[in-house]
Amino acid sequence: MARARNRPALVAHGGAGNAGPGVERPERRRGMMAAMRQGAGILRANGSALEAVVATVAALEDHPLFNAGYGSLLNSEGNVEMDASVMFAEPVAPGPSARGKRVRSDESDYTVSAGAVAAVSRVRNPIMLARAVMEHSPHILMAGAGAENFARKVGIRLERPEEMVTERARERWRARKQQAGILGAEAAARAAMGHGTVGAVAVDVHGGIAAATSTGGVPGKLFGRVGDSALIGAGTFAHAFGAASATGQGEAIILTALCREAVLALGDGSPQAVAREAILEMIDATGAEAGVIIVDRRGRIGYAHNATSMQVARYDPAGGLQHLWLAPIATARHP
Ligand code: GLY
């Protein structure tokens, strides 16, 4: 696996949606930067992109102001049901691959591996369980009670479901129920468009490329609904070309296979142009709201969304750590 050193890079998002209460913004920024410092520290120490994205996402899951892990919003029944996924593409020396599936690109051989969990209610860090599915099971996606049973077997502690519910999430759920009584369930869910899914993508000095995404789902979701963040290719994708993580309306992201389409398009353009085009295509196809972050194998970064606001942070050795509240893209194709 001896390769030239790559330029490392890390990008994270804290969700695309409405701007959220202004009073929460400074703390959301602090939470995002603390998570980024963990991920960037791993990359600076020549650690792997997989470690960096999992550490970044796990820190965001632990923060109660993000809609993932502890702090997840509640489903229609008032319970937490979380989705998460991770994917890792690693360069390998020519020869039979030890694990994963072989992917051949024009320039390199990579193995890719992936793990995901859907509709789990009892783990503090669904992204760590997704990683355990990737590394310690023959499967890619596990759901519900079976995924939680697997968590116990690999030594991941199970919480009581009510321990995953924050007072803030409970208050928002009550407000949405009240609004649904007045507006109807669909209109109330639209009015609540606060997504807050979290995700990270990274490339490391060894050429490893990773993506990770975690969420409590969308407001007003039905009991048992699973979104894009559990689905490789939709909410998360990594490949020899680069990696992507999505946020926003999961159904639209699934229908357009947003992250896979974006990463495979990296052969043709800069990550910024690819991110913008992926969102424009998603709008054309579905009219929904979504955002995407991308890193390519050269450590170049891109992000775009069409919601009201999207929280993003980025790290690379030249620019250091930066935080942005990202404005939506202009939706005309030739502005
Ligand atoms: N993008 C998060 C979800 O739809 O669940």
GROMACS .gro file of C-alpha atoms and ligand atoms in nm:
model
  340
    1MET     CA    1   0.000   0.000   0.000
    2ALA     CA    2   0.298   0.234  -0.046
    3ARG     CA    3   0.167   0.542  -0.229
    4ALA     CA    4   0.256   0.903  -0.269
    5ARG     CA    5   0.110   1.111   0.014
    6ASN     CA    6  -0.226   1.261  -0.070
    7ARG     CA    7  -0.346   1.600   0.048
    8PRO     CA    8  -0.589   1.533   0.335
    9ALA     CA    9  -0.924   1.710   0.361
   10LEU     CA   10  -1.237   1.689   0.572
   11VAL     CA   11  -1.582   1.844   0.524
   12ALA     CA   12  -1.879   1.808   0.758
   13HIS     CA   13  -2.238   1.924   0.747
   14GLY     CA   14  -2.490   1.984   1.023
   15GLY     CA   15  -2.790   1.961   0.794
   16ALA     CA   16  -2.976   2.168   0.537
   17GLY     CA   17  -3.316   2.310   0.624
   18ASN     CA   18  -3.461   2.621   0.779
   19ALA     CA   19  -3.217   2.850   0.956
   20GLY     CA   20  -3.330   2.734   1.303
   21PRO     CA   21  -3.349   2.957   1.608
   22GLY     CA   22  -3.080   3.228   1.592
   23VAL     CA   23  -3.014   3.182   1.962
   24GLU     CA   24  -2.891   2.826   1.895
   25ARG     CA   25  -2.650   2.923   1.618
   26PRO     CA   26  -2.342   3.006   1.828
   27GLU     CA   27  -2.367   2.673   2.010
   28ARG     CA   28  -2.427   2.483   1.686
   29ARG     CA   29  -2.116   2.648   1.547
   30ARG     CA   30  -1.914   2.556   1.857
   31GLY     CA   31  -2.042   2.197   1.840
   32MET     CA   32  -1.952   2.167   1.474
   33MET     CA   33  -1.602   2.309   1.524
   34ALA     CA   34  -1.536   2.080   1.822
   35ALA     CA   35  -1.636   1.781   1.608
   36MET     CA   36  -1.417   1.903   1.322
   37ARG     CA   37  -1.117   1.943   1.553
   38GLN     CA   38  -1.146   1.573   1.639
   39GLY     CA   39  -1.166   1.466   1.274
   40ALA     CA   40  -0.897   1.705   1.154
   41GLY     CA   41  -0.666   1.597   1.438
   42ILE     CA   42  -0.687   1.239   1.311
   43LEU     CA   43  -0.601   1.345   0.955
   44ARG     CA   44  -0.313   1.568   1.074
   45ALA     CA   45  -0.166   1.269   1.257
   46ASN     CA   46  -0.179   1.072   0.928
   47GLY     CA   47  -0.479   0.873   1.051
   48SER     CA   48  -0.739   0.726   0.823
   49ALA     CA   49  -1.029   0.902   0.654
   50LEU     CA   50  -1.259   0.636   0.803
   51GLU     CA   51  -1.148   0.723   1.159
   52ALA     CA   52  -1.185   1.094   1.082
   53VAL     CA   53  -1.542   1.079   0.948
   54VAL     CA   54  -1.663   0.844   1.222
   55ALA     CA   55  -1.509   1.060   1.498
   56THR     CA   56  -1.658   1.378   1.347
   57VAL     CA   57  -2.005   1.231   1.306
   58ALA     CA   58  -2.000   1.064   1.650
   59ALA     CA   59  -1.918   1.401   1.812
   60LEU     CA   60  -2.212   1.560   1.629
   61GLU     CA   61  -2.437   1.270   1.738
   62ASP     CA   62  -2.341   1.344   2.098
   63HIS     CA   63  -2.440   1.711   2.066
   64PRO     CA   64  -2.808   1.769   2.155
   65LEU     CA   65  -2.859   2.049   1.899
   66PHE     CA   66  -2.802   1.821   1.600
   67ASN     CA   67  -3.067   1.586   1.465
   68ALA     CA   68  -2.867   1.268   1.505
   69GLY     CA   69  -2.790   1.036   1.798
   70TYR     CA   70  -2.879   1.214   2.123
   71GLY     CA   71  -3.091   1.508   2.004
   72SER     CA   72  -3.266   1.321   1.722
   73LEU     CA   73  -3.614   1.442   1.645
   74LEU     CA   74  -3.904   1.211   1.719
   75ASN     CA   75  -4.123   1.010   1.483
   76SER     CA   76  -4.504   1.036   1.464
   77GLU     CA   77  -4.536   0.815   1.773
   78GLY     CA   78  -4.298   1.030   1.977
   79ASN     CA   79  -4.000   0.793   1.963
   80VAL     CA   80  -3.643   0.820   1.836
   81GLU     CA   81  -3.564   0.610   1.527
   82MET     CA   82  -3.221   0.675   1.378
   83ASP     CA   83  -3.043   0.587   1.054
   84ALA     CA   84  -2.670   0.596   0.981
   85SER     CA   85  -2.423   0.469   0.724
   86VAL     CA   86  -2.053   0.471   0.649
   87MET     CA   87  -1.847   0.382   0.342
   88PHE     CA   88  -1.471   0.352   0.299
   89ALA     CA   89  -1.266   0.322  -0.020
   90GLU     CA   90  -0.903   0.220   0.030
   91PRO     CA   91  -0.624   0.184  -0.222
   92VAL     CA   92  -0.480  -0.165  -0.242
   93ALA     CA   93  -0.168  -0.306  -0.398
   94PRO     CA   94  -0.238  -0.514  -0.711
   95GLY     CA   95  -0.341  -0.870  -0.624
   96PRO     CA   96  -0.643  -1.042  -0.474
   97SER     CA   97  -0.843  -0.821  -0.243
   98ALA     CA   98  -0.858  -0.931   0.120
   99ARG     CA   99  -1.208  -0.800   0.181
  100GLY     CA  100  -1.477  -0.584   0.035
  101LYS     CA  101  -1.559  -0.564  -0.330
  102ARG     CA  102  -1.302  -0.468  -0.588
  103VAL     CA  103  -1.361  -0.147  -0.777
  104ARG     CA  104  -1.146  -0.066  -1.074
  105SER     CA  105  -1.103   0.293  -1.185
  106ASP     CA  106  -0.875   0.418  -1.462
  107GLU     CA  107  -0.591   0.497  -1.227
  108SER     CA  108  -0.621   0.283  -0.914
  109ASP     CA  109  -0.747  -0.029  -0.752
  110TYR     CA  110  -0.961   0.032  -0.450
  111THR     CA  111  -1.155  -0.192  -0.218
  112VAL     CA  112  -1.478  -0.048  -0.090
  113SER     CA  113  -1.665  -0.148   0.223
  114ALA     CA  114  -1.985  -0.016   0.374
  115GLY     CA  115  -2.207  -0.055   0.679
  116ALA     CA  116  -2.542   0.092   0.776
  117VAL     CA  117  -2.819   0.078   1.033
  118ALA     CA  118  -3.184   0.178   1.003
  119ALA     CA  119  -3.457   0.259   1.255
  120VAL     CA  120  -3.248   0.202   1.567
  121SER     CA  121  -3.366   0.355   1.894
  122ARG     CA  122  -3.123   0.238   2.159
  123VAL     CA  123  -2.768   0.327   2.059
  124ARG     CA  124  -2.607   0.658   2.143
  125ASN     CA  125  -2.386   0.656   1.832
  126PRO     CA  126  -2.555   0.488   1.535
  127ILE     CA  127  -2.250   0.568   1.320
  128MET     CA  128  -2.036   0.340   1.539
  129LEU     CA  129  -2.291   0.063   1.499
  130ALA     CA  130  -2.288   0.118   1.120
  131ARG     CA  131  -1.910   0.083   1.129
  132ALA     CA  132  -1.941  -0.237   1.335
  133VAL     CA  133  -2.184  -0.378   1.074
  134MET     CA  134  -1.921  -0.297   0.809
  135GLU     CA  135  -1.629  -0.448   0.999
  136HIS     CA  136  -1.779  -0.733   1.201
  137SER     CA  137  -2.075  -0.869   1.006
  138PRO     CA  138  -2.119  -1.024   0.662
  139HIS     CA  139  -2.391  -0.764   0.591
  140ILE     CA  140  -2.417  -0.402   0.486
  141LEU     CA  141  -2.751  -0.288   0.633
  142MET     CA  142  -2.915  -0.400   0.959
  143ALA     CA  143  -3.237  -0.261   1.102
  144GLY     CA  144  -3.433  -0.218   1.423
  145ALA     CA  145  -3.419  -0.476   1.700
  146GLY     CA  146  -3.187  -0.703   1.498
  147ALA     CA  147  -2.933  -0.422   1.463
  148GLU     CA  148  -2.959  -0.353   1.837
  149ASN     CA  149  -2.909  -0.721   1.914
  150PHE     CA  150  -2.595  -0.710   1.698
  151ALA     CA  151  -2.482  -0.398   1.888
  152ARG     CA  152  -2.495  -0.590   2.214
  153LYS     CA  153  -2.290  -0.871   2.062
  154VAL     CA  154  -2.013  -0.636   1.950
  155GLY     CA  155  -2.004  -0.459   2.287
  156ILE     CA  156  -2.197  -0.142   2.201
  157ARG     CA  157  -2.404  -0.036   2.499
  158LEU     CA  158  -2.782  -0.018   2.463
  159GLU     CA  159  -2.963   0.276   2.619
  160ARG     CA  160  -3.324   0.279   2.731
  161PRO     CA  161  -3.513   0.441   2.438
  162GLU     CA  162  -3.632   0.731   2.657
  163GLU     CA  163  -3.269   0.816   2.740
  164MET     CA  164  -3.222   0.913   2.375
  165VAL     CA  165  -3.501   1.175   2.388
  166THR     CA  166  -3.402   1.532   2.473
  167GLU     CA  167  -3.648   1.778   2.625
  168ARG     CA  168  -3.597   1.997   2.315
  169ALA     CA  169  -3.698   1.712   2.084
  170ARG     CA  170  -4.004   1.637   2.298
  171GLU     CA  171  -4.113   2.004   2.292
  172ARG     CA  172  -4.073   2.020   1.914
  173TRP     CA  173  -4.275   1.702   1.874
  174ARG     CA  174  -4.558   1.846   2.088
  175ALA     CA  175  -4.554   2.172   1.888
  176ARG     CA  176  -4.568   1.977   1.561
  177LYS     CA  177  -4.862   1.769   1.685
  178GLN     CA  178  -5.045   2.089   1.775
  179GLN     CA  179  -4.967   2.239   1.436
  180ALA     CA  180  -5.080   1.920   1.261
  181GLY     CA  181  -5.415   1.955   1.438
  182ILE     CA  182  -5.449   2.302   1.285
  183LEU     CA  183  -5.274   2.263   0.944
  184GLY     CA  184  -5.293   1.890   0.871
  185ALA     CA  185  -4.997   1.653   0.911
  186GLU     CA  186  -4.835   1.717   0.573
  187ALA     CA  187  -4.847   2.095   0.595
  188ALA     CA  188  -4.714   2.084   0.951
  189ALA     CA  189  -4.421   1.866   0.841
  190ARG     CA  190  -4.344   2.109   0.558
  191ALA     CA  191  -4.363   2.407   0.796
  192ALA     CA  192  -4.118   2.229   1.028
  193MET     CA  193  -3.854   2.173   0.755
  194GLY     CA  194  -3.561   2.163   1.000
  195HIS     CA  195  -3.343   1.872   0.898
  196GLY     CA  196  -3.018   1.881   1.094
  197THR     CA  197  -2.883   1.549   0.966
  198VAL     CA  198  -2.506   1.529   1.015
  199GLY     CA  199  -2.237   1.393   0.786
  200ALA     CA  200  -1.869   1.405   0.699
  201VAL     CA  201  -1.645   1.315   0.407
  202ALA     CA  202  -1.266   1.290   0.410
  203VAL     CA  203  -0.958   1.188   0.219
  204ASP     CA  204  -0.641   1.091   0.407
  205VAL     CA  205  -0.269   1.103   0.327
  206HIS     CA  206  -0.271   0.734   0.232
  207GLY     CA  207  -0.540   0.789  -0.034
  208GLY     CA  208  -0.825   0.649   0.179
  209ILE     CA  209  -1.161   0.810   0.107
  210ALA     CA  210  -1.462   0.792   0.343
  211ALA     CA  211  -1.814   0.919   0.395
  212ALA     CA  212  -2.043   0.894   0.698
  213THR     CA  213  -2.397   1.020   0.763
  214SER     CA  214  -2.632   1.000   1.062
  215THR     CA  215  -2.982   1.129   1.129
  216GLY     CA  216  -3.295   1.118   1.338
  217GLY     CA  217  -3.490   1.160   1.011
  218VAL     CA  218  -3.732   1.423   0.886
  219PRO     CA  219  -4.002   1.603   1.086
  220GLY     CA  220  -4.339   1.428   1.085
  221LYS     CA  221  -4.195   1.094   0.969
  222LEU     CA  222  -4.407   0.787   1.025
  223PHE     CA  223  -4.311   0.511   1.267
  224GLY     CA  224  -4.087   0.272   1.070
  225ARG     CA  225  -3.988   0.517   0.796
  226VAL     CA  226  -3.626   0.481   0.682
  227GLY     CA  227  -3.450   0.763   0.499
  228ASP     CA  228  -3.152   0.812   0.273
  229SER     CA  229  -2.898   0.828   0.555
  230ALA     CA  230  -2.922   0.450   0.594
  231LEU     CA  231  -2.879   0.385   0.224
  232ILE     CA  232  -2.543   0.353   0.052
  233GLY     CA  233  -2.557   0.544  -0.277
  234ALA     CA  234  -2.835   0.773  -0.158
  235GLY     CA  235  -2.722   0.951   0.163
  236THR     CA  236  -2.363   0.823   0.168
  237PHE     CA  237  -2.112   0.710  -0.094
  238ALA     CA  238  -1.735   0.667  -0.125
  239HIS     CA  239  -1.536   0.540  -0.420
  240ALA     CA  240  -1.195   0.579  -0.583
  241PHE     CA  241  -1.304   0.919  -0.723
  242GLY     CA  242  -1.421   1.074  -0.394
  243ALA     CA  243  -1.696   1.072  -0.132
  244ALA     CA  244  -2.029   1.241  -0.063
  245SER     CA  245  -2.280   1.281   0.221
  246ALA     CA  246  -2.631   1.423   0.180
  247THR     CA  247  -2.887   1.602   0.393
  248GLY     CA  248  -3.245   1.707   0.331
  249GLN     CA  249  -3.559   1.532   0.212
  250GLY     CA  250  -3.459   1.166   0.217
  251GLU     CA  251  -3.721   1.046  -0.028
  252ALA     CA  252  -3.583   1.280  -0.299
  253ILE     CA  253  -3.225   1.183  -0.218
  254ILE     CA  254  -3.314   0.814  -0.253
  255LEU     CA  255  -3.499   0.865  -0.583
  256THR     CA  256  -3.202   1.046  -0.735
  257ALA     CA  257  -2.927   0.828  -0.574
  258LEU     CA  258  -2.777   1.166  -0.497
  259CYS     CA  259  -2.441   1.073  -0.345
  260ARG     CA  260  -2.353   0.796  -0.592
  261GLU     CA  261  -2.444   1.014  -0.888
  262ALA     CA  262  -2.235   1.299  -0.749
  263VAL     CA  263  -1.926   1.088  -0.680
  264LEU     CA  264  -1.934   0.915  -1.017
  265ALA     CA  265  -1.960   1.258  -1.185
  266LEU     CA  266  -1.631   1.364  -1.022
  267GLY     CA  267  -1.441   1.221  -1.316
  268ASP     CA  268  -1.570   1.515  -1.520
  269GLY     CA  269  -1.554   1.819  -1.298
  270SER     CA  270  -1.457   2.001  -0.982
  271PRO     CA  271  -1.637   1.895  -0.663
  272GLN     CA  272  -1.799   2.239  -0.639
  273ALA     CA  273  -1.943   2.218  -0.992
  274VAL     CA  274  -2.051   1.857  -0.932
  275ALA     CA  275  -2.225   1.946  -0.603
  276ARG     CA  276  -2.418   2.228  -0.768
  277GLU     CA  277  -2.519   2.013  -1.067
  278ALA     CA  278  -2.629   1.727  -0.837
  279ILE     CA  279  -2.861   1.962  -0.648
  280LEU     CA  280  -2.997   2.114  -0.970
  281GLU     CA  281  -3.072   1.765  -1.103
  282MET     CA  282  -3.239   1.670  -0.775
  283ILE     CA  283  -3.457   1.985  -0.799
  284ASP     CA  284  -3.550   1.905  -1.161
  285ALA     CA  285  -3.643   1.549  -1.069
  286THR     CA  286  -3.824   1.604  -0.740
  287GLY     CA  287  -3.863   1.973  -0.650
  288ALA     CA  288  -3.749   1.886  -0.297
  289GLU     CA  289  -3.487   2.039  -0.065
  290ALA     CA  290  -3.148   1.877  -0.013
  291GLY     CA  291  -2.779   1.946   0.031
  292VAL     CA  292  -2.460   1.757  -0.040
  293ILE     CA  293  -2.093   1.776   0.062
  294ILE     CA  294  -1.821   1.624  -0.154
  295VAL     CA  295  -1.447   1.563  -0.141
  296ASP     CA  296  -1.249   1.427  -0.433
  297ARG     CA  297  -0.938   1.209  -0.422
  298ARG     CA  298  -0.717   1.518  -0.460
  299GLY     CA  299  -0.864   1.674  -0.146
  300ARG     CA  300  -1.074   1.929  -0.333
  301ILE     CA  301  -1.402   2.019  -0.166
  302GLY     CA  302  -1.755   2.102  -0.286
  303TYR     CA  303  -2.095   2.169  -0.127
  304ALA     CA  304  -2.434   2.296  -0.236
  305HIS     CA  305  -2.795   2.300  -0.121
  306ASN     CA  306  -3.130   2.456  -0.204
  307ALA     CA  307  -3.280   2.484   0.147
  308THR     CA  308  -3.283   2.808   0.348
  309SER     CA  309  -2.954   2.739   0.520
  310MET     CA  310  -2.691   2.468   0.556
  311GLN     CA  311  -2.420   2.441   0.819
  312VAL     CA  312  -2.084   2.329   0.681
  313ALA     CA  313  -1.728   2.314   0.814
  314ARG     CA  314  -1.412   2.227   0.626
  315TYR     CA  315  -1.049   2.146   0.693
  316ASP     CA  316  -0.749   2.120   0.468
  317PRO     CA  317  -0.384   2.196   0.541
  318ALA     CA  318  -0.382   2.514   0.329
  319GLY     CA  319  -0.705   2.671   0.459
  320GLY     CA  320  -0.713   2.523   0.811
  321LEU     CA  321  -1.051   2.492   0.984
  322GLN     CA  322  -1.339   2.703   0.858
  323HIS     CA  323  -1.709   2.722   0.941
  324LEU     CA  324  -1.987   2.846   0.710
  325TRP     CA  325  -2.360   2.903   0.716
  326LEU     CA  326  -2.407   2.829   0.350
  327ALA     CA  327  -2.662   3.020   0.141
  328PRO     CA  328  -2.868   2.821  -0.112
  329ILE     CA  329  -2.748   2.796  -0.471
  330ALA     CA  330  -2.908   3.007  -0.741
  331THR     CA  331  -3.143   2.759  -0.902
  332ALA     CA  332  -3.128   2.899  -1.257
  333ARG     CA  333  -2.889   2.680  -1.456
  334HIS     CA  334  -2.732   2.978  -1.634
  335PRO     CA  335  -2.758   3.266  -1.386
  336GLY     N1  336  -3.199   1.314   0.505
  336GLY     C1  337  -3.248   1.263   0.625
  336GLY     C2  338  -3.371   1.188   0.610
  336GLY     O1  339  -3.448   1.212   0.515
  336GLY     O2  340  -3.398   1.105   0.690
   0.00000   0.00000   0.00000
